[in-house]
Amino acid sequence: MTKRVSSKELDYGSDGLYYLDDQPFTGIIEYRPESGWLEAEEEYKNGLQWGLSRKWHRKGVLEWEAECAFGARHGLCREWDEAGHLIAEDHYEFGVRVHGKQWDSKGNLTEEFEIQESDPGFELLQAFRTAYERDRNEE
């Protein structure tokens, strides 16, 4: 069974990891304001954000959902308005947005994005990809 804890129960280490009882945390962190409603939850593995992260609008409608790995967004990320309309869908690698689309509340496409070599995050993305492949090949 997956362990669920309040964000207030965890310690953030100088190494960038989240800890529970001096151990890197694996499980789900819940974020609840004083009123007690579930505002957000994030999955963690060995102290790093890893898995699904979700945040809800105050009325309980999902606001966004993001796949995460390596402590950053990595995979599909989607966002909805308070009426439940999909307004953004992005794909990330190692925390860098590589492509995506945005819509207005009527479903009209307002933006399409594809990372370009001239984008500030492109060089970082290439460095992460290279390091990841190198590490995979060493295993």
Short mmCIF file of N, CA and C in Angstrom, two decimals:
data_model
loop_
_atom_site.label_atom_id
_atom_site.label_comp_id
_atom_site.label_asym_id
_atom_site.label_seq_id
_atom_site.Cartn_x
_atom_site.Cartn_y
_atom_site.Cartn_z
N MET A 1 0.83 -1.18 0.00
CA MET A 1 0.00 0.00 0.00
C MET A 1 0.88 1.25 0.00
N THR A 2 0.50 2.22 -0.79
CA THR A 2 1.27 3.45 -0.92
C THR A 2 1.08 4.33 0.31
N LYS A 3 2.20 4.82 0.84
CA LYS A 3 2.17 5.69 2.00
C LYS A 3 1.76 7.10 1.57
N ARG A 4 0.80 7.71 2.28
CA ARG A 4 0.34 9.07 2.03
C ARG A 4 0.63 9.90 3.27
N VAL A 5 1.27 11.06 3.06
CA VAL A 5 1.59 11.93 4.19
C VAL A 5 1.30 13.39 3.81
N SER A 6 1.13 14.20 4.83
CA SER A 6 0.98 15.64 4.64
C SER A 6 2.34 16.24 4.31
N SER A 7 2.34 17.27 3.50
CA SER A 7 3.59 17.95 3.17
C SER A 7 4.27 18.49 4.42
N LYS A 8 3.51 18.75 5.47
CA LYS A 8 4.05 19.29 6.71
C LYS A 8 4.88 18.27 7.49
N GLU A 9 4.74 16.98 7.16
CA GLU A 9 5.46 15.93 7.88
C GLU A 9 6.86 15.70 7.34
N LEU A 10 7.19 16.29 6.20
CA LEU A 10 8.46 16.01 5.54
C LEU A 10 9.49 17.09 5.77
N ASP A 11 10.74 16.69 5.66
CA ASP A 11 11.86 17.61 5.72
C ASP A 11 12.50 17.66 4.34
N TYR A 12 12.92 18.87 3.94
CA TYR A 12 13.60 19.04 2.66
C TYR A 12 15.09 19.12 2.95
N GLY A 13 15.85 18.17 2.42
CA GLY A 13 17.28 18.11 2.70
C GLY A 13 18.10 19.04 1.83
N SER A 14 19.31 19.33 2.28
CA SER A 14 20.22 20.19 1.51
C SER A 14 20.63 19.52 0.20
N ASP A 15 20.38 18.21 0.08
CA ASP A 15 20.69 17.48 -1.15
C ASP A 15 19.54 17.52 -2.16
N GLY A 16 18.45 18.24 -1.83
CA GLY A 16 17.33 18.37 -2.74
C GLY A 16 16.31 17.25 -2.65
N LEU A 17 16.43 16.37 -1.66
CA LEU A 17 15.50 15.26 -1.49
C LEU A 17 14.54 15.54 -0.34
N TYR A 18 13.36 14.92 -0.39
CA TYR A 18 12.40 15.00 0.70
C TYR A 18 12.56 13.78 1.60
N TYR A 19 12.53 14.03 2.93
CA TYR A 19 12.76 12.98 3.91
C TYR A 19 11.59 12.84 4.88
N LEU A 20 11.35 11.61 5.28
CA LEU A 20 10.41 11.29 6.35
C LEU A 20 11.17 10.40 7.31
N ASP A 21 11.26 10.80 8.57
CA ASP A 21 12.00 10.04 9.58
C ASP A 21 13.42 9.74 9.13
N ASP A 22 14.09 10.75 8.60
CA ASP A 22 15.49 10.68 8.16
C ASP A 22 15.74 9.72 7.00
N GLN A 23 14.70 9.29 6.30
CA GLN A 23 14.84 8.41 5.13
C GLN A 23 14.24 9.11 3.91
N PRO A 24 14.88 8.97 2.73
CA PRO A 24 14.28 9.54 1.52
C PRO A 24 12.86 9.00 1.35
N PHE A 25 11.92 9.90 1.12
CA PHE A 25 10.51 9.54 1.11
C PHE A 25 10.08 8.88 -0.20
N THR A 26 9.31 7.80 -0.08
CA THR A 26 8.64 7.15 -1.20
C THR A 26 7.17 7.06 -0.85
N GLY A 27 6.32 7.63 -1.71
CA GLY A 27 4.89 7.63 -1.47
C GLY A 27 4.25 8.87 -2.06
N ILE A 28 3.14 9.27 -1.50
CA ILE A 28 2.38 10.42 -2.00
C ILE A 28 2.34 11.52 -0.95
N ILE A 29 2.70 12.72 -1.37
CA ILE A 29 2.63 13.90 -0.51
C ILE A 29 1.32 14.61 -0.81
N GLU A 30 0.55 14.90 0.24
CA GLU A 30 -0.70 15.65 0.09
C GLU A 30 -0.51 17.08 0.57
N TYR A 31 -1.08 18.00 -0.18
CA TYR A 31 -1.07 19.42 0.19
C TYR A 31 -2.50 19.83 0.49
N ARG A 32 -2.74 20.22 1.73
CA ARG A 32 -4.07 20.63 2.17
C ARG A 32 -3.97 21.96 2.90
N PRO A 33 -4.76 22.96 2.48
CA PRO A 33 -4.79 24.21 3.24
C PRO A 33 -5.50 23.99 4.57
N GLU A 34 -5.56 25.00 5.39
CA GLU A 34 -6.18 24.86 6.72
C GLU A 34 -7.62 24.39 6.65
N SER A 35 -8.32 24.71 5.56
CA SER A 35 -9.72 24.27 5.43
C SER A 35 -9.84 22.77 5.20
N GLY A 36 -8.72 22.11 4.85
CA GLY A 36 -8.69 20.65 4.79
C GLY A 36 -8.93 20.00 3.45
N TRP A 37 -9.35 20.75 2.42
CA TRP A 37 -9.59 20.13 1.11
C TRP A 37 -8.27 19.76 0.45
N LEU A 38 -8.29 18.72 -0.36
CA LEU A 38 -7.07 18.26 -1.04
C LEU A 38 -6.78 19.20 -2.21
N GLU A 39 -5.75 20.02 -2.06
CA GLU A 39 -5.38 20.99 -3.08
C GLU A 39 -4.48 20.36 -4.13
N ALA A 40 -3.56 19.48 -3.69
CA ALA A 40 -2.61 18.87 -4.62
C ALA A 40 -2.03 17.61 -3.99
N GLU A 41 -1.49 16.76 -4.86
CA GLU A 41 -0.76 15.58 -4.40
C GLU A 41 0.34 15.27 -5.40
N GLU A 42 1.45 14.76 -4.88
CA GLU A 42 2.61 14.44 -5.72
C GLU A 42 3.18 13.10 -5.30
N GLU A 43 3.54 12.29 -6.29
CA GLU A 43 4.18 11.01 -6.00
C GLU A 43 5.69 11.22 -5.93
N TYR A 44 6.31 10.52 -4.97
CA TYR A 44 7.75 10.60 -4.77
C TYR A 44 8.36 9.21 -4.71
N LYS A 45 9.60 9.12 -5.15
CA LYS A 45 10.35 7.86 -5.09
C LYS A 45 11.77 8.21 -4.63
N ASN A 46 12.18 7.62 -3.53
CA ASN A 46 13.51 7.86 -2.98
C ASN A 46 13.83 9.35 -2.82
N GLY A 47 12.82 10.11 -2.38
CA GLY A 47 13.02 11.52 -2.10
C GLY A 47 12.81 12.47 -3.26
N LEU A 48 12.66 11.93 -4.48
CA LEU A 48 12.47 12.76 -5.67
C LEU A 48 11.06 12.66 -6.19
N GLN A 49 10.57 13.74 -6.76
CA GLN A 49 9.26 13.72 -7.41
C GLN A 49 9.33 12.72 -8.56
N TRP A 50 8.41 11.72 -8.52
CA TRP A 50 8.48 10.63 -9.50
C TRP A 50 7.10 9.99 -9.60
N GLY A 51 6.42 10.18 -10.70
CA GLY A 51 5.07 9.67 -10.87
C GLY A 51 4.14 10.82 -11.20
N LEU A 52 2.88 10.69 -10.82
CA LEU A 52 1.90 11.73 -11.14
C LEU A 52 1.84 12.82 -10.08
N SER A 53 1.70 14.04 -10.54
CA SER A 53 1.41 15.18 -9.67
C SER A 53 0.10 15.77 -10.15
N ARG A 54 -0.75 16.11 -9.20
CA ARG A 54 -2.07 16.65 -9.55
C ARG A 54 -2.40 17.83 -8.64
N LYS A 55 -3.11 18.80 -9.23
CA LYS A 55 -3.61 19.93 -8.45
C LYS A 55 -5.06 20.16 -8.87
N TRP A 56 -5.91 20.50 -7.88
CA TRP A 56 -7.33 20.71 -8.14
C TRP A 56 -7.71 22.16 -7.94
N HIS A 57 -8.69 22.60 -8.73
CA HIS A 57 -9.33 23.89 -8.49
C HIS A 57 -10.11 23.77 -7.18
N ARG A 58 -10.41 24.87 -6.58
CA ARG A 58 -11.09 24.88 -5.28
C ARG A 58 -12.40 24.09 -5.30
N LYS A 59 -13.10 24.05 -6.42
CA LYS A 59 -14.38 23.34 -6.51
C LYS A 59 -14.20 21.84 -6.77
N GLY A 60 -12.98 21.36 -6.75
CA GLY A 60 -12.74 19.93 -6.92
C GLY A 60 -12.46 19.46 -8.33
N VAL A 61 -12.50 20.38 -9.29
CA VAL A 61 -12.19 20.05 -10.68
C VAL A 61 -10.67 20.01 -10.85
N LEU A 62 -10.17 18.99 -11.54
CA LEU A 62 -8.74 18.87 -11.76
C LEU A 62 -8.21 20.10 -12.50
N GLU A 63 -7.16 20.73 -11.96
CA GLU A 63 -6.55 21.92 -12.57
C GLU A 63 -5.41 21.52 -13.49
N TRP A 64 -4.54 20.64 -13.01
CA TRP A 64 -3.48 20.11 -13.85
C TRP A 64 -3.02 18.76 -13.36
N GLU A 65 -2.42 18.02 -14.28
CA GLU A 65 -1.87 16.70 -13.98
C GLU A 65 -0.57 16.59 -14.77
N ALA A 66 0.49 16.16 -14.12
CA ALA A 66 1.79 16.10 -14.76
C ALA A 66 2.51 14.81 -14.40
N GLU A 67 3.11 14.19 -15.41
CA GLU A 67 3.98 13.04 -15.18
C GLU A 67 5.36 13.60 -14.82
N CYS A 68 5.97 13.01 -13.80
CA CYS A 68 7.27 13.49 -13.34
C CYS A 68 8.24 12.33 -13.18
N ALA A 69 9.51 12.64 -13.34
CA ALA A 69 10.59 11.69 -13.09
C ALA A 69 11.86 12.51 -12.87
N PHE A 70 12.81 11.94 -12.17
CA PHE A 70 14.08 12.61 -11.92
C PHE A 70 13.91 13.92 -11.17
N GLY A 71 12.78 14.10 -10.47
CA GLY A 71 12.54 15.32 -9.71
C GLY A 71 11.98 16.47 -10.54
N ALA A 72 11.54 16.20 -11.77
CA ALA A 72 11.03 17.26 -12.65
C ALA A 72 9.92 16.72 -13.54
N ARG A 73 9.23 17.62 -14.21
CA ARG A 73 8.22 17.17 -15.18
C ARG A 73 8.92 16.37 -16.27
N HIS A 74 8.32 15.23 -16.59
CA HIS A 74 8.91 14.35 -17.59
C HIS A 74 7.79 13.49 -18.15
N GLY A 75 7.26 13.89 -19.29
CA GLY A 75 6.13 13.19 -19.89
C GLY A 75 5.00 14.16 -20.15
N LEU A 76 3.79 13.64 -20.16
CA LEU A 76 2.60 14.42 -20.49
C LEU A 76 2.15 15.28 -19.31
N CYS A 77 1.84 16.53 -19.60
CA CYS A 77 1.30 17.46 -18.61
C CYS A 77 0.07 18.12 -19.23
N ARG A 78 -1.04 18.09 -18.50
CA ARG A 78 -2.28 18.67 -19.02
C ARG A 78 -2.87 19.62 -17.99
N GLU A 79 -3.58 20.64 -18.50
CA GLU A 79 -4.20 21.65 -17.64
C GLU A 79 -5.64 21.89 -18.09
N TRP A 80 -6.54 22.07 -17.09
CA TRP A 80 -7.95 22.31 -17.35
C TRP A 80 -8.40 23.59 -16.67
N ASP A 81 -9.41 24.25 -17.25
CA ASP A 81 -9.98 25.41 -16.59
C ASP A 81 -11.00 24.94 -15.54
N GLU A 82 -11.60 25.89 -14.82
CA GLU A 82 -12.52 25.53 -13.73
C GLU A 82 -13.78 24.82 -14.21
N ALA A 83 -14.10 24.96 -15.50
CA ALA A 83 -15.27 24.27 -16.07
C ALA A 83 -14.92 22.87 -16.56
N GLY A 84 -13.63 22.50 -16.46
CA GLY A 84 -13.21 21.17 -16.88
C GLY A 84 -12.77 21.06 -18.33
N HIS A 85 -12.62 22.20 -19.02
CA HIS A 85 -12.16 22.19 -20.41
C HIS A 85 -10.64 22.08 -20.46
N LEU A 86 -10.14 21.20 -21.31
CA LEU A 86 -8.70 21.09 -21.51
C LEU A 86 -8.18 22.37 -22.15
N ILE A 87 -7.20 23.02 -21.50
CA ILE A 87 -6.68 24.28 -22.04
C ILE A 87 -5.19 24.21 -22.38
N ALA A 88 -4.51 23.13 -21.97
CA ALA A 88 -3.09 22.98 -22.32
C ALA A 88 -2.69 21.52 -22.26
N GLU A 89 -1.83 21.14 -23.18
CA GLU A 89 -1.26 19.80 -23.18
C GLU A 89 0.18 19.94 -23.64
N ASP A 90 1.10 19.61 -22.77
CA ASP A 90 2.52 19.76 -23.04
C ASP A 90 3.25 18.46 -22.77
N HIS A 91 4.38 18.31 -23.45
CA HIS A 91 5.26 17.17 -23.21
C HIS A 91 6.61 17.72 -22.75
N TYR A 92 7.10 17.14 -21.66
CA TYR A 92 8.35 17.57 -21.06
C TYR A 92 9.35 16.42 -21.07
N GLU A 93 10.62 16.78 -21.15
CA GLU A 93 11.71 15.84 -20.91
C GLU A 93 12.66 16.50 -19.92
N PHE A 94 12.91 15.84 -18.81
CA PHE A 94 13.85 16.33 -17.81
C PHE A 94 13.55 17.77 -17.39
N GLY A 95 12.27 18.13 -17.31
CA GLY A 95 11.87 19.46 -16.87
C GLY A 95 11.83 20.51 -17.96
N VAL A 96 12.15 20.14 -19.19
CA VAL A 96 12.16 21.08 -20.31
C VAL A 96 10.95 20.81 -21.20
N ARG A 97 10.17 21.84 -21.48
CA ARG A 97 9.00 21.70 -22.36
C ARG A 97 9.49 21.51 -23.80
N VAL A 98 9.12 20.37 -24.41
CA VAL A 98 9.59 20.08 -25.77
C VAL A 98 8.53 20.33 -26.83
N HIS A 99 7.28 20.13 -26.51
CA HIS A 99 6.21 20.52 -27.42
C HIS A 99 4.89 20.59 -26.67
N GLY A 100 3.96 21.36 -27.24
CA GLY A 100 2.68 21.49 -26.56
C GLY A 100 1.69 22.32 -27.35
N LYS A 101 0.47 22.33 -26.83
CA LYS A 101 -0.63 23.09 -27.42
C LYS A 101 -1.43 23.74 -26.30
N GLN A 102 -2.04 24.89 -26.63
CA GLN A 102 -2.94 25.56 -25.70
C GLN A 102 -4.22 25.92 -26.44
N TRP A 103 -5.34 25.87 -25.70
CA TRP A 103 -6.65 26.19 -26.25
C TRP A 103 -7.35 27.19 -25.35
N ASP A 104 -8.28 27.95 -25.94
CA ASP A 104 -9.12 28.80 -25.11
C ASP A 104 -10.28 27.97 -24.57
N SER A 105 -11.14 28.57 -23.77
CA SER A 105 -12.22 27.83 -23.12
C SER A 105 -13.26 27.31 -24.11
N LYS A 106 -13.22 27.80 -25.35
CA LYS A 106 -14.16 27.32 -26.38
C LYS A 106 -13.54 26.21 -27.23
N GLY A 107 -12.30 25.84 -26.93
CA GLY A 107 -11.64 24.77 -27.66
C GLY A 107 -10.85 25.21 -28.88
N ASN A 108 -10.70 26.53 -29.06
CA ASN A 108 -9.93 27.04 -30.19
C ASN A 108 -8.44 27.00 -29.87
N LEU A 109 -7.65 26.44 -30.77
CA LEU A 109 -6.21 26.36 -30.59
C LEU A 109 -5.63 27.77 -30.59
N THR A 110 -4.89 28.12 -29.53
CA THR A 110 -4.32 29.46 -29.41
C THR A 110 -2.80 29.46 -29.51
N GLU A 111 -2.18 28.30 -29.28
CA GLU A 111 -0.71 28.22 -29.34
C GLU A 111 -0.28 26.80 -29.64
N GLU A 112 0.73 26.67 -30.49
CA GLU A 112 1.41 25.41 -30.70
C GLU A 112 2.89 25.67 -30.49
N PHE A 113 3.54 24.77 -29.78
CA PHE A 113 4.95 24.98 -29.44
C PHE A 113 5.74 23.72 -29.78
N GLU A 114 6.90 23.92 -30.36
CA GLU A 114 7.86 22.85 -30.61
C GLU A 114 9.23 23.44 -30.29
N ILE A 115 9.98 22.80 -29.41
CA ILE A 115 11.28 23.35 -29.03
C ILE A 115 12.18 23.46 -30.26
N GLN A 116 12.93 24.54 -30.31
CA GLN A 116 13.86 24.80 -31.41
C GLN A 116 15.28 24.82 -30.85
N GLU A 117 16.25 24.58 -31.70
CA GLU A 117 17.64 24.61 -31.26
C GLU A 117 18.02 25.96 -30.66
N SER A 118 17.34 27.02 -31.07
CA SER A 118 17.64 28.37 -30.57
C SER A 118 17.00 28.65 -29.20
N ASP A 119 16.10 27.78 -28.74
CA ASP A 119 15.44 27.99 -27.45
C ASP A 119 16.43 27.81 -26.30
N PRO A 120 16.27 28.61 -25.23
CA PRO A 120 17.20 28.54 -24.09
C PRO A 120 17.30 27.15 -23.47
N GLY A 121 16.22 26.39 -23.43
CA GLY A 121 16.25 25.07 -22.80
C GLY A 121 16.78 23.95 -23.67
N PHE A 122 17.01 24.22 -24.96
CA PHE A 122 17.40 23.14 -25.87
C PHE A 122 18.76 22.54 -25.50
N GLU A 123 19.73 23.38 -25.21
CA GLU A 123 21.07 22.90 -24.86
C GLU A 123 21.02 22.06 -23.58
N LEU A 124 20.24 22.52 -22.61
CA LEU A 124 20.08 21.77 -21.36
C LEU A 124 19.42 20.42 -21.63
N LEU A 125 18.40 20.40 -22.47
CA LEU A 125 17.72 19.16 -22.83
C LEU A 125 18.70 18.18 -23.46
N GLN A 126 19.52 18.65 -24.39
CA GLN A 126 20.50 17.77 -25.04
C GLN A 126 21.50 17.22 -24.01
N ALA A 127 21.91 18.04 -23.07
CA ALA A 127 22.85 17.58 -22.03
C ALA A 127 22.21 16.50 -21.17
N PHE A 128 20.93 16.69 -20.78
CA PHE A 128 20.23 15.67 -19.99
C PHE A 128 20.06 14.38 -20.78
N ARG A 129 19.69 14.49 -22.05
CA ARG A 129 19.53 13.29 -22.88
C ARG A 129 20.83 12.51 -22.98
N THR A 130 21.93 13.22 -23.20
CA THR A 130 23.24 12.58 -23.32
C THR A 130 23.63 11.89 -22.02
N ALA A 131 23.46 12.59 -20.90
CA ALA A 131 23.80 12.01 -19.59
C ALA A 131 22.94 10.79 -19.29
N TYR A 132 21.65 10.87 -19.61
CA TYR A 132 20.74 9.74 -19.36
C TYR A 132 21.15 8.53 -20.18
N GLU A 133 21.45 8.71 -21.45
CA GLU A 133 21.87 7.59 -22.30
C GLU A 133 23.19 7.00 -21.82
N ARG A 134 24.11 7.86 -21.41
CA ARG A 134 25.40 7.38 -20.91
C ARG A 134 25.20 6.53 -19.66
N ASP A 135 24.36 7.02 -18.74
CA ASP A 135 24.10 6.27 -17.51
C ASP A 135 23.40 4.96 -17.78
N ARG A 136 22.46 4.94 -18.72
CA ARG A 136 21.75 3.70 -19.08
C ARG A 136 22.71 2.68 -19.67
N ASN A 137 23.65 3.13 -20.48
CA ASN A 137 24.59 2.22 -21.12
C ASN A 137 25.62 1.66 -20.15
N GLU A 138 25.85 2.37 -19.03
CA GLU A 138 26.81 1.90 -18.03
C GLU A 138 26.21 0.86 -17.10
N GLU A 139 24.89 0.74 -17.08
CA GLU A 139 24.23 -0.21 -16.16
C GLU A 139 24.40 -1.63 -16.60
#
